[in-house]
MMTF fields as JSON, N, C-alpha, C and O atoms, coordinates in Angstrom:
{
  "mmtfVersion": "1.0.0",
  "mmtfProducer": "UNKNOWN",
  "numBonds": 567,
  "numAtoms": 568,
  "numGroups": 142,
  "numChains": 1,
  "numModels": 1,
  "chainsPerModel": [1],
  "groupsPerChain": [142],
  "chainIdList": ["A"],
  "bondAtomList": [4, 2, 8, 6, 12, 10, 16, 14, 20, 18, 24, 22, 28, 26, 32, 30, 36, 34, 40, 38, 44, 42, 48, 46, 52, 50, 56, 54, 60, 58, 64, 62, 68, 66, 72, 70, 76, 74, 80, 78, 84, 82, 88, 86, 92, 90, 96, 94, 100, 98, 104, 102, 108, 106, 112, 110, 116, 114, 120, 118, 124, 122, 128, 126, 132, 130, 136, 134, 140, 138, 144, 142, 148, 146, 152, 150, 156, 154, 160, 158, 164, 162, 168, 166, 172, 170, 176, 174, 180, 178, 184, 182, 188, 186, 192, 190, 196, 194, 200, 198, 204, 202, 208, 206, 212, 210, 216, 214, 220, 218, 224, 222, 228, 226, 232, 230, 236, 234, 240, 238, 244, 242, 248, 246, 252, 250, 256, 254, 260, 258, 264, 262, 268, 266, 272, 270, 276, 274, 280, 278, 284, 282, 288, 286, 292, 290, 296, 294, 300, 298, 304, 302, 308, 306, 312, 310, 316, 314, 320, 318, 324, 322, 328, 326, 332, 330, 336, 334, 340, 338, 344, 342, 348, 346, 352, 350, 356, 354, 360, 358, 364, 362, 368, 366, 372, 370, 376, 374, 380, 378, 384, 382, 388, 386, 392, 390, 396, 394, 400, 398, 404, 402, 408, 406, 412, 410, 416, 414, 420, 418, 424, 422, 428, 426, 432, 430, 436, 434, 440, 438, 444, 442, 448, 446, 452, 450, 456, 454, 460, 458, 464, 462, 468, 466, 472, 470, 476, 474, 480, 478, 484, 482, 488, 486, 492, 490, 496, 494, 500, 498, 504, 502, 508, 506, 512, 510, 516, 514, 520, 518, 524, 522, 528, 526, 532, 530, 536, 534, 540, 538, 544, 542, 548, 546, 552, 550, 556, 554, 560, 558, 564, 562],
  "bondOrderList": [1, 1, 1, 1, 1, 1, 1, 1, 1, 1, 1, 1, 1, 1, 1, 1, 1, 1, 1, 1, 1, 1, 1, 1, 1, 1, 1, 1, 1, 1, 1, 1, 1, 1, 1, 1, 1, 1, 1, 1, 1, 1, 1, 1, 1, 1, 1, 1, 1, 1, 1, 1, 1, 1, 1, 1, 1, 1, 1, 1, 1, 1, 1, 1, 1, 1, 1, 1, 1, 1, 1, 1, 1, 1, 1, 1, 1, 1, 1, 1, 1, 1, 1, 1, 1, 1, 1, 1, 1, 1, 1, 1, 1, 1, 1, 1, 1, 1, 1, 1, 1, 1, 1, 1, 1, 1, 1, 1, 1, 1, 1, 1, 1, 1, 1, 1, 1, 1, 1, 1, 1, 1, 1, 1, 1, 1, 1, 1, 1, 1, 1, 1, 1, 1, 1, 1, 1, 1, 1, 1, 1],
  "groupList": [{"groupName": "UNK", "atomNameList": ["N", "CA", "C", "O"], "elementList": ["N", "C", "C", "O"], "formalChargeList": [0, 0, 0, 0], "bondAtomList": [1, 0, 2, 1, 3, 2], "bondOrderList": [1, 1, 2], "singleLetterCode": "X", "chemCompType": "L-PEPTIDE LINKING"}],
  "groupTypeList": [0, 0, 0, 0, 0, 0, 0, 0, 0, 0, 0, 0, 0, 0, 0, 0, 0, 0, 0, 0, 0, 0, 0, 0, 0, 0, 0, 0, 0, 0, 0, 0, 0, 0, 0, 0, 0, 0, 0, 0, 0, 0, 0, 0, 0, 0, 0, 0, 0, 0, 0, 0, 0, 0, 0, 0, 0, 0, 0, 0, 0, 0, 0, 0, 0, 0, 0, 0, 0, 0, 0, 0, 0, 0, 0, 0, 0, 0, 0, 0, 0, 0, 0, 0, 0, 0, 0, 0, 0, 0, 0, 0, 0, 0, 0, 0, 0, 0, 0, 0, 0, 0, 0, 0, 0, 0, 0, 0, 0, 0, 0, 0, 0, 0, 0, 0, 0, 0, 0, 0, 0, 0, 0, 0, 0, 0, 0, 0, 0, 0, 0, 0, 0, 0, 0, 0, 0, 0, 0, 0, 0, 0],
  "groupIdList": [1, 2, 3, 4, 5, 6, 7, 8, 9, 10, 11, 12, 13, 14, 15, 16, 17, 18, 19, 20, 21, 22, 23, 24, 25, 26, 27, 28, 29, 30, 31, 32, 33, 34, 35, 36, 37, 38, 39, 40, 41, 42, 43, 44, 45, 46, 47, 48, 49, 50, 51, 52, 53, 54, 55, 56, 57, 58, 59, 60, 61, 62, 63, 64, 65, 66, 67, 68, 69, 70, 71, 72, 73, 74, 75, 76, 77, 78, 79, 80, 81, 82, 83, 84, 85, 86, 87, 88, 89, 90, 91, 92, 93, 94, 95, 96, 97, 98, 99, 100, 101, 102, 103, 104, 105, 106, 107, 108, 109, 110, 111, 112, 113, 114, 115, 116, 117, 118, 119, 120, 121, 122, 123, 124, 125, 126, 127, 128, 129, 130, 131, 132, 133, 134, 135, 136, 137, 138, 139, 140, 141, 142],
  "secStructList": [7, 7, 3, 3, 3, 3, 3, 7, 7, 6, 6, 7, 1, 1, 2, 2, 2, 2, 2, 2, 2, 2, 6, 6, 6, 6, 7, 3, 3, 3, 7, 7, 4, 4, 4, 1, 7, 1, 1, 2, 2, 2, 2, 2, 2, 2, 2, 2, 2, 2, 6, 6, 7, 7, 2, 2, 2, 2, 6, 6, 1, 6, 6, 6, 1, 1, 1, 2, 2, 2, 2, 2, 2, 2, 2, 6, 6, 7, 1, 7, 3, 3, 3, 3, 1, 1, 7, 7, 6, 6, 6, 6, 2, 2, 2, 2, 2, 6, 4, 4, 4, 1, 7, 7, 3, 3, 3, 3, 7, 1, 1, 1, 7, 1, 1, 7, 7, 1, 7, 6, 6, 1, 1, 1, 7, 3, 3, 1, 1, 2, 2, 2, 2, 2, 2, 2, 2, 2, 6, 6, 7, 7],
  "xCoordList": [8.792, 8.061, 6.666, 5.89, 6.419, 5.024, 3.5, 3.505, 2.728, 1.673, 0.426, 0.024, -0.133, -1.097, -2.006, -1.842, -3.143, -4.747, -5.483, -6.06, -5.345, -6.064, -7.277, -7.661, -8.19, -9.781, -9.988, -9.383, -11.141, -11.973, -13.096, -13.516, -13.366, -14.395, -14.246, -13.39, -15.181, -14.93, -15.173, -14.799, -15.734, -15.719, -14.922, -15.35, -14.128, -12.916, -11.941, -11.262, -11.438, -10.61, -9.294, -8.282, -9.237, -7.548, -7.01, -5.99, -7.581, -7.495, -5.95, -5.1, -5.887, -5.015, -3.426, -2.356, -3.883, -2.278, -1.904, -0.762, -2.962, -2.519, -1.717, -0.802, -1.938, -1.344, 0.035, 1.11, -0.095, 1.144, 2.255, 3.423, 1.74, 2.35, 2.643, 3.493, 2.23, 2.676, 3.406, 3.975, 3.201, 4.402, 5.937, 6.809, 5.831, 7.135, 8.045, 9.193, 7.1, 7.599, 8.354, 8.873, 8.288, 8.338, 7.168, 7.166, 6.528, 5.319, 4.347, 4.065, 3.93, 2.978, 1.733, 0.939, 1.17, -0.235, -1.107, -0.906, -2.133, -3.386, -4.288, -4.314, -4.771, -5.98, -6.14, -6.106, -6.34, -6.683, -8.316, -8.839, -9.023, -10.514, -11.241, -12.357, -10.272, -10.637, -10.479, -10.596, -10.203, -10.549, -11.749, -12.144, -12.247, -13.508, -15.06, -16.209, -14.409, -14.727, -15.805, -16.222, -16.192, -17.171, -18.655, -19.309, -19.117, -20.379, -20.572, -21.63, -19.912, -19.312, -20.668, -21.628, -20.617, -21.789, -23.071, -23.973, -23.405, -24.91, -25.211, -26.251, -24.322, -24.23, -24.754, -25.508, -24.05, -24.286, -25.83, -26.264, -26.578, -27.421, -28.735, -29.819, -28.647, -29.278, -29.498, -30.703, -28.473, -28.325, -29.452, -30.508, -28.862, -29.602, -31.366, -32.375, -31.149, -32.717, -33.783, -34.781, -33.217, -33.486, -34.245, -35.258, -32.851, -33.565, -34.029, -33.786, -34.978, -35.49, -35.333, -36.275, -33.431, -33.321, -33.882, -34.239, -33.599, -33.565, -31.787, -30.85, -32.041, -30.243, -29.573, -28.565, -30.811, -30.109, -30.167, -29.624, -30.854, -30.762, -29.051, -28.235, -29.001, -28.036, -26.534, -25.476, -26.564, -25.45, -24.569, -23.352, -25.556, -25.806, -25.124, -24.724, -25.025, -25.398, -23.673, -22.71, -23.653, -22.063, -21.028, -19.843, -21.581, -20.989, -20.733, -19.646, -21.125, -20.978, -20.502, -20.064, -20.56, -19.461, -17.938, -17.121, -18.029, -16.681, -16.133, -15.194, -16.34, -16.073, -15.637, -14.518, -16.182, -16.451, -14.578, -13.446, -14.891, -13.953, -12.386, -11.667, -12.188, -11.032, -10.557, -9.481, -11.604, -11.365, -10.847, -10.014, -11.401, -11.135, -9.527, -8.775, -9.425, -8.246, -7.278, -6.387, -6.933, -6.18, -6.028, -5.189, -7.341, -7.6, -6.577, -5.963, -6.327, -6.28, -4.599, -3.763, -4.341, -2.879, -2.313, -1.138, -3.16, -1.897, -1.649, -2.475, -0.584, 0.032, -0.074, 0.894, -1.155, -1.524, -2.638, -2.62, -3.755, -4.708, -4.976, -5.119, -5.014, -5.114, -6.785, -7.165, -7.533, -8.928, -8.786, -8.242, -9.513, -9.448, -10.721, -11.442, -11.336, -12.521, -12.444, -11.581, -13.401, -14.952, -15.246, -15.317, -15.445, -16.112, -17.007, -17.101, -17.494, -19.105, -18.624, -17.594, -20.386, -20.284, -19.072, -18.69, -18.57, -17.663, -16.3, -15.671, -15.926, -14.378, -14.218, -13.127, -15.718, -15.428, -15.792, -15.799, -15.982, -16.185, -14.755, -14.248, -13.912, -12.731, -11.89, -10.794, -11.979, -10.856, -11.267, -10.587, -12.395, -13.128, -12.559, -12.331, -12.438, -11.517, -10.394, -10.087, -9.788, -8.253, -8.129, -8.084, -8.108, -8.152, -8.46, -7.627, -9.712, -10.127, -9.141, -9.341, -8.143, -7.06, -5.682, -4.684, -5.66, -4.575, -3.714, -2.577, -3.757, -2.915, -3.562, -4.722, -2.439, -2.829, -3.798, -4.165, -4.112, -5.152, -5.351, -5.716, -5.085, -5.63, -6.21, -6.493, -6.433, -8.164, -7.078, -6.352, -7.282, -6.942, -8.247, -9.093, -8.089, -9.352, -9.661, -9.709, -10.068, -10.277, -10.396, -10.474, -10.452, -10.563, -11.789, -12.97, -10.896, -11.902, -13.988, -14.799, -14.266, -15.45, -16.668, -16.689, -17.54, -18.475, -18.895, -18.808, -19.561, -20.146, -18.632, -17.905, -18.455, -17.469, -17.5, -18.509, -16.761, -17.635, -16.168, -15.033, -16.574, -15.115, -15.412, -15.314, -15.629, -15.818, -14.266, -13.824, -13.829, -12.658, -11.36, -10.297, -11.393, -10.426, -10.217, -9.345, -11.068, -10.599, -9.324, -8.586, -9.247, -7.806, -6.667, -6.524, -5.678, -4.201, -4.369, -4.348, -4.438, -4.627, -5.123, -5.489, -5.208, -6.25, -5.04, -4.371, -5.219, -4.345, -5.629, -6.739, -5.308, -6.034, -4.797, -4.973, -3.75, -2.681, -2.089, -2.071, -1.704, -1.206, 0.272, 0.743, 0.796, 2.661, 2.594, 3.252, 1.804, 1.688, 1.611, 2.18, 0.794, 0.293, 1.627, 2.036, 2.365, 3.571, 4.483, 4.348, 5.389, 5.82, 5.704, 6.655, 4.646, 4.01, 4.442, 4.99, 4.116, 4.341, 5.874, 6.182, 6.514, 8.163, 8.651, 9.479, 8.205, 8.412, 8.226, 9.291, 6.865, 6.903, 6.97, 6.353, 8.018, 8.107, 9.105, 8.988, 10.018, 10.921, 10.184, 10.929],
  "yCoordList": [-1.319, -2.138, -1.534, -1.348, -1.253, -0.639, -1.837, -2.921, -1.479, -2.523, -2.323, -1.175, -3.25, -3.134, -3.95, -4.78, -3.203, -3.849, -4.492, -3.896, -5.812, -6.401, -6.611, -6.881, -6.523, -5.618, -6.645, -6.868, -7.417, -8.404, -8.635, -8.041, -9.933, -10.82, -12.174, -13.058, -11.962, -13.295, -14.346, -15.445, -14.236, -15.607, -15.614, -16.246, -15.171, -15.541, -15.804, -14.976, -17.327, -18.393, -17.893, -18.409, -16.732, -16.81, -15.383, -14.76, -15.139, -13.735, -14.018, -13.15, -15.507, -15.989, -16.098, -15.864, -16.647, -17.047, -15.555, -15.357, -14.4, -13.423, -12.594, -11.892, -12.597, -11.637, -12.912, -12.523, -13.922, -14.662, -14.238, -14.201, -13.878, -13.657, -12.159, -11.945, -11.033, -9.692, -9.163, -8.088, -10.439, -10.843, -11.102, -10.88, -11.762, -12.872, -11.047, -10.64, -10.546, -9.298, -8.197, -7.147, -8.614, -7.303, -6.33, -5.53, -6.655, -5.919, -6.835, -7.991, -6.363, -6.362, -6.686, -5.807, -7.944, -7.632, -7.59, -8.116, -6.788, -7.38, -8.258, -7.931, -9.074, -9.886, -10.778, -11.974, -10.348, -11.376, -11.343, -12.391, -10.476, -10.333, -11.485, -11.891, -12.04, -13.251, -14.393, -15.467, -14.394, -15.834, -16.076, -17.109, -14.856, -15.258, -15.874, -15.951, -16.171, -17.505, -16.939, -15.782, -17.938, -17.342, -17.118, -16.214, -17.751, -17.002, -16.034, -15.456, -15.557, -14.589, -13.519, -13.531, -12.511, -11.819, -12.455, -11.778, -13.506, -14.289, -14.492, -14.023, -15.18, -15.695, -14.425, -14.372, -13.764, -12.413, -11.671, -10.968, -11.718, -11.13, -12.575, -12.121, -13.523, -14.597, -14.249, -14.096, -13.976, -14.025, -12.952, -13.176, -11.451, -10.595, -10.403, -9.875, -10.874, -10.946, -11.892, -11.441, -13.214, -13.841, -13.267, -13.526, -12.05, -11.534, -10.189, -9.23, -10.26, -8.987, -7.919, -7.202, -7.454, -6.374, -6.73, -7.627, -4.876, -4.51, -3.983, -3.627, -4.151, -3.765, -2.707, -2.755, -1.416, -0.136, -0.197, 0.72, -1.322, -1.725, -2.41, -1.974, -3.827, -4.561, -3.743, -4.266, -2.679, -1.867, -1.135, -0.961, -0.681, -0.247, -1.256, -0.907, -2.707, -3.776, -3.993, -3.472, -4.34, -4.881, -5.528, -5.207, -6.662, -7.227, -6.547, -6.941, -5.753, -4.813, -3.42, -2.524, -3.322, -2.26, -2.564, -1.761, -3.927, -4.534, -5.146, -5.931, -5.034, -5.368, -4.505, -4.66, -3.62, -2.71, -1.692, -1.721, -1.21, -1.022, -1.679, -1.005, -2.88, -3.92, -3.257, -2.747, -3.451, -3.391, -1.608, -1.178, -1.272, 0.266, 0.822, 1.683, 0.038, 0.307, -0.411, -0.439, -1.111, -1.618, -1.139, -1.445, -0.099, 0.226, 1.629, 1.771, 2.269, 3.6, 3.455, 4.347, 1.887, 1.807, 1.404, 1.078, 1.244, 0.643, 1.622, 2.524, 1.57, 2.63, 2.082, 2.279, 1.347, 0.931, 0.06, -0.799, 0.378, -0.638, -1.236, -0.706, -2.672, -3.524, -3.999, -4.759, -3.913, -4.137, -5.456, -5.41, -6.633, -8.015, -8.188, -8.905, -7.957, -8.444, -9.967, -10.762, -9.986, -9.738, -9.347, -10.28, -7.952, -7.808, -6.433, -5.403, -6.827, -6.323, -4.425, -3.766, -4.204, -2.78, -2.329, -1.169, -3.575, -3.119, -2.806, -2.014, -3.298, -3.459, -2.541, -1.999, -2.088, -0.621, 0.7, 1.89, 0.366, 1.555, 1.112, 2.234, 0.411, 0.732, 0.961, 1.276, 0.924, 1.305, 2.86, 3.397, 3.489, 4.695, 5.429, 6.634, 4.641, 5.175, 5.8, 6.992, 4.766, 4.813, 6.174, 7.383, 5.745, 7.16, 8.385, 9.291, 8.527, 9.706, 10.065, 11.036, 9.158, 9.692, 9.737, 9.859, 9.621, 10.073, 8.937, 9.301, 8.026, 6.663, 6.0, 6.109, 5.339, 4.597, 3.389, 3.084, 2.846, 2.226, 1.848, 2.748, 0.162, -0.314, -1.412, -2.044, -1.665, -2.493, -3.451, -3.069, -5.087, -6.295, -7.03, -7.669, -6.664, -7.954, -8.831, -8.548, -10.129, -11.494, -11.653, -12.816, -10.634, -10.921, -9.552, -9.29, -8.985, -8.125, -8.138, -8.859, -7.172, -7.318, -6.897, -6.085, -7.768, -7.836, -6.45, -6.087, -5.199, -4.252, -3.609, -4.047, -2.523, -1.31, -0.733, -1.01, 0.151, 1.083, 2.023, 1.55, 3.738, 4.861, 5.0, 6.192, 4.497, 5.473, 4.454, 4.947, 3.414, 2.582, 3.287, 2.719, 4.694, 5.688, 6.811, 7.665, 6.531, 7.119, 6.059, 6.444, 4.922, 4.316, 4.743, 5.041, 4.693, 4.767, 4.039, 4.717, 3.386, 1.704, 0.819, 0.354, 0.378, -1.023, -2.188, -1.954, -3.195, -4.285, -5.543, -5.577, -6.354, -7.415, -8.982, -10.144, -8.319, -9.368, -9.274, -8.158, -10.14, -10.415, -9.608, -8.533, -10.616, -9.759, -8.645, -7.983, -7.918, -6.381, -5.345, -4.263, -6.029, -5.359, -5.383, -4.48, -6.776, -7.347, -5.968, -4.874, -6.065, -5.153, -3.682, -2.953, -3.301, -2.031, -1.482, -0.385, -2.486, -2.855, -3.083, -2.506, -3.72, -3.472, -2.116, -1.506, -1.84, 0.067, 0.38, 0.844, 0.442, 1.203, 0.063, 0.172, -0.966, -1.614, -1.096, -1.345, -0.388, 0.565, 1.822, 2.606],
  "zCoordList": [1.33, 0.374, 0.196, 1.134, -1.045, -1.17, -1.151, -1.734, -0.623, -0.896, -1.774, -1.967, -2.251, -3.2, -2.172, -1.279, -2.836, -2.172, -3.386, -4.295, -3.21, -4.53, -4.318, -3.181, -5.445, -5.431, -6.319, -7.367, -5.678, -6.972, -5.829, -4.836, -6.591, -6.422, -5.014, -4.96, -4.195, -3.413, -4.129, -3.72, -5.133, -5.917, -7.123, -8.088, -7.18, -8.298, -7.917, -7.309, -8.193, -7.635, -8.002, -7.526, -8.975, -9.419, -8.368, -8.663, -7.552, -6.922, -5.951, -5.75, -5.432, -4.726, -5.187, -4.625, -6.706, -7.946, -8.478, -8.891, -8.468, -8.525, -7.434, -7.866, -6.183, -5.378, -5.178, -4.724, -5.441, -5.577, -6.303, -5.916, -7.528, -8.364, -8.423, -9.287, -7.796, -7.388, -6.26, -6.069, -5.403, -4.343, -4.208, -3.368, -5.615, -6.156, -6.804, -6.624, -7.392, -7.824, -6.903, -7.281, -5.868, -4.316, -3.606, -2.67, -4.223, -3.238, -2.106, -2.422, -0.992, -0.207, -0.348, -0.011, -0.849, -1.205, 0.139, 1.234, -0.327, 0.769, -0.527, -1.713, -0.092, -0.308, 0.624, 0.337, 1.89, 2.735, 2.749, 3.129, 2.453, 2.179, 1.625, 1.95, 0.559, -0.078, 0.688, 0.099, 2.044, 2.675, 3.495, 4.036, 3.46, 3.656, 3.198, 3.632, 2.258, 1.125, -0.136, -0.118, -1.236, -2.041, -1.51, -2.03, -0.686, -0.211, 0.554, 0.307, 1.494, 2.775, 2.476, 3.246, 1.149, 1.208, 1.109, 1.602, 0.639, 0.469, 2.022, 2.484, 2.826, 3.94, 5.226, 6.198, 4.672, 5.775, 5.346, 6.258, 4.29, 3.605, 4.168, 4.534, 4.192, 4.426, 5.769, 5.971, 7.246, 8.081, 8.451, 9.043, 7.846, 8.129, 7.561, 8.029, 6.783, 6.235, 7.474, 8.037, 7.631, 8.833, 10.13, 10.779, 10.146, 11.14, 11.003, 11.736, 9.602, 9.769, 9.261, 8.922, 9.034, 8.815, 7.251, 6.487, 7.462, 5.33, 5.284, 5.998, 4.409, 3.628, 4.573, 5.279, 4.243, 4.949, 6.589, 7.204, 7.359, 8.382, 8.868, 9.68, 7.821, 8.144, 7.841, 8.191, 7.292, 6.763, 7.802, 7.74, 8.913, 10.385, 11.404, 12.515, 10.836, 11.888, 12.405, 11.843, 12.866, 13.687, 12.864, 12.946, 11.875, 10.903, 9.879, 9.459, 9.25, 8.12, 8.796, 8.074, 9.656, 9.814, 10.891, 11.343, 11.005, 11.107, 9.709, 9.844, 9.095, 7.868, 7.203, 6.715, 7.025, 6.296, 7.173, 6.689, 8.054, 8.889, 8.083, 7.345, 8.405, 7.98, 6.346, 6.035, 5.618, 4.617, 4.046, 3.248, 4.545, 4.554, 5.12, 4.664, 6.139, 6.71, 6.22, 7.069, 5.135, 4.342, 2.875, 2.028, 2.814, 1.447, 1.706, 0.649, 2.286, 3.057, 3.342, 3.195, 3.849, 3.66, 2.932, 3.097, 1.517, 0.74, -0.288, -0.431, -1.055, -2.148, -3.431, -4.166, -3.946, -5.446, -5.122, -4.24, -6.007, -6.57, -7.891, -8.993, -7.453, -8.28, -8.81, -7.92, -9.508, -9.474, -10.69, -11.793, -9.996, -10.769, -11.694, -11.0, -12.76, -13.128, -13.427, -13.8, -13.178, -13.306, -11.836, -11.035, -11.335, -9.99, -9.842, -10.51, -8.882, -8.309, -7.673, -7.522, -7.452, -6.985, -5.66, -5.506, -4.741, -4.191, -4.417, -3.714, -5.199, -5.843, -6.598, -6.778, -7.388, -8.513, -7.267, -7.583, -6.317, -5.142, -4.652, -4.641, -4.308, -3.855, -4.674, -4.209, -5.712, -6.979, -6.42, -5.546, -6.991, -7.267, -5.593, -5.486, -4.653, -3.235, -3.538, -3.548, -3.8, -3.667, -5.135, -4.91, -6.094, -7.082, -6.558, -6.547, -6.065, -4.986, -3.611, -2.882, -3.445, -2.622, -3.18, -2.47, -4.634, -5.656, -5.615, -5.915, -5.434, -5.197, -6.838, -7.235, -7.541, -8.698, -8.434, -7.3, -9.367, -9.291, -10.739, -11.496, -11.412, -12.373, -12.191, -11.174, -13.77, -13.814, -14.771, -15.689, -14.099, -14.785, -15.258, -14.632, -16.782, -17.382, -17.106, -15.909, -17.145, -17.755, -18.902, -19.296, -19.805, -20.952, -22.042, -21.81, -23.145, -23.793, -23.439, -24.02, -22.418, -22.193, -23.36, -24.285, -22.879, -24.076, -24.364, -25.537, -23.038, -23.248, -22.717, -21.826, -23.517, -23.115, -22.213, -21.564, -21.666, -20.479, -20.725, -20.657, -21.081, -20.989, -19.473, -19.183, -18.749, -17.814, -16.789, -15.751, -17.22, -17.021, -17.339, -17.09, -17.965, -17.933, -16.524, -16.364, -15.857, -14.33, -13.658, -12.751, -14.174, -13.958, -14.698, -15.884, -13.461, -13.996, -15.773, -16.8, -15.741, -16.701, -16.451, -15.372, -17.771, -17.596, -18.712, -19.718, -18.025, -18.623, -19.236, -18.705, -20.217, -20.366, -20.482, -20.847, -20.034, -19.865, -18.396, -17.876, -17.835, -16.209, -16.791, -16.422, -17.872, -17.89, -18.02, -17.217, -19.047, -19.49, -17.797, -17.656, -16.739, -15.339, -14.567, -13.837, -14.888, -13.648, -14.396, -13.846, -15.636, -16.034, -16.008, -15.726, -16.276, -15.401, -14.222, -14.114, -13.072, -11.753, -11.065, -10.022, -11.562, -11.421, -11.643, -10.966, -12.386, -12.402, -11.311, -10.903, -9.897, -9.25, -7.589, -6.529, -8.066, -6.779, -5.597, -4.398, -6.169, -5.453, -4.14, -3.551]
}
């Protein structure tokens, strides 16, 4: 069974009905990243500021590189990426991973974005429909 690493947002609520729904299909998802709820980065950034550090300090720190760790090592085992928008500088750095280790990798809309960007052609594809991605995706559930 091949697995996909689904790549979004800790704060986008549909991240869950999606790997549901790529599951139901035969694949493996990871998104367990997403239970570490919608604040998880504010929380850890609050924490560390607290005490002091700066960014390139807390990056160093135990929590961010156990994290960081987890996530990597799931990114590394799976054989397709899924990238959910609307999401942040980490999710377009793990798409931008996994491509850089020749493994596919597309980009699911929310919907026609306001500003363009070509640079969304370093993906396999980009879908702005869930069926158009699932269909896609049955192709390479074997």
């Amino acid at each position: 069974m091949k697995t996909i690493y689904l790549i979004g947002s800790l704060r986008n609520p549909a991240i869950p009905s999606i790997g549901v729904t790529l599951r139901d299909i035969g694949f493996d998802v990871f998104d367990d990243w997403h239970g570490a709820g919608p604040c998880a980065d504010d929380e850890w950034q609050r924490y560390e500021r607290e005490r002091g550090r700066s960014y390139r300090e807390a990056l160093k720190g135990h929590a961010a590189r156990q994290i960081f760790s987890f996530d990597r090592h799931h990114l590394e085992g799976a054989d397709i990426g899924v990238l959910v928008t609307p999401a942040g500088k980490s999710g377009h750095l793990e798409l931008g991973h996994l491509l850089g280790r020749d493994k596919p990798g597309y980009v699911l809309f929310d919907g026609e974005p306001e500003r363009w960007d070509c640079m969304y052609q370093f993906a396999t594809d980009v879908f702005f429909d869930m069926d158009d991605l699932v269909a896609t995706l049955k192709g390479l559930a074997s």
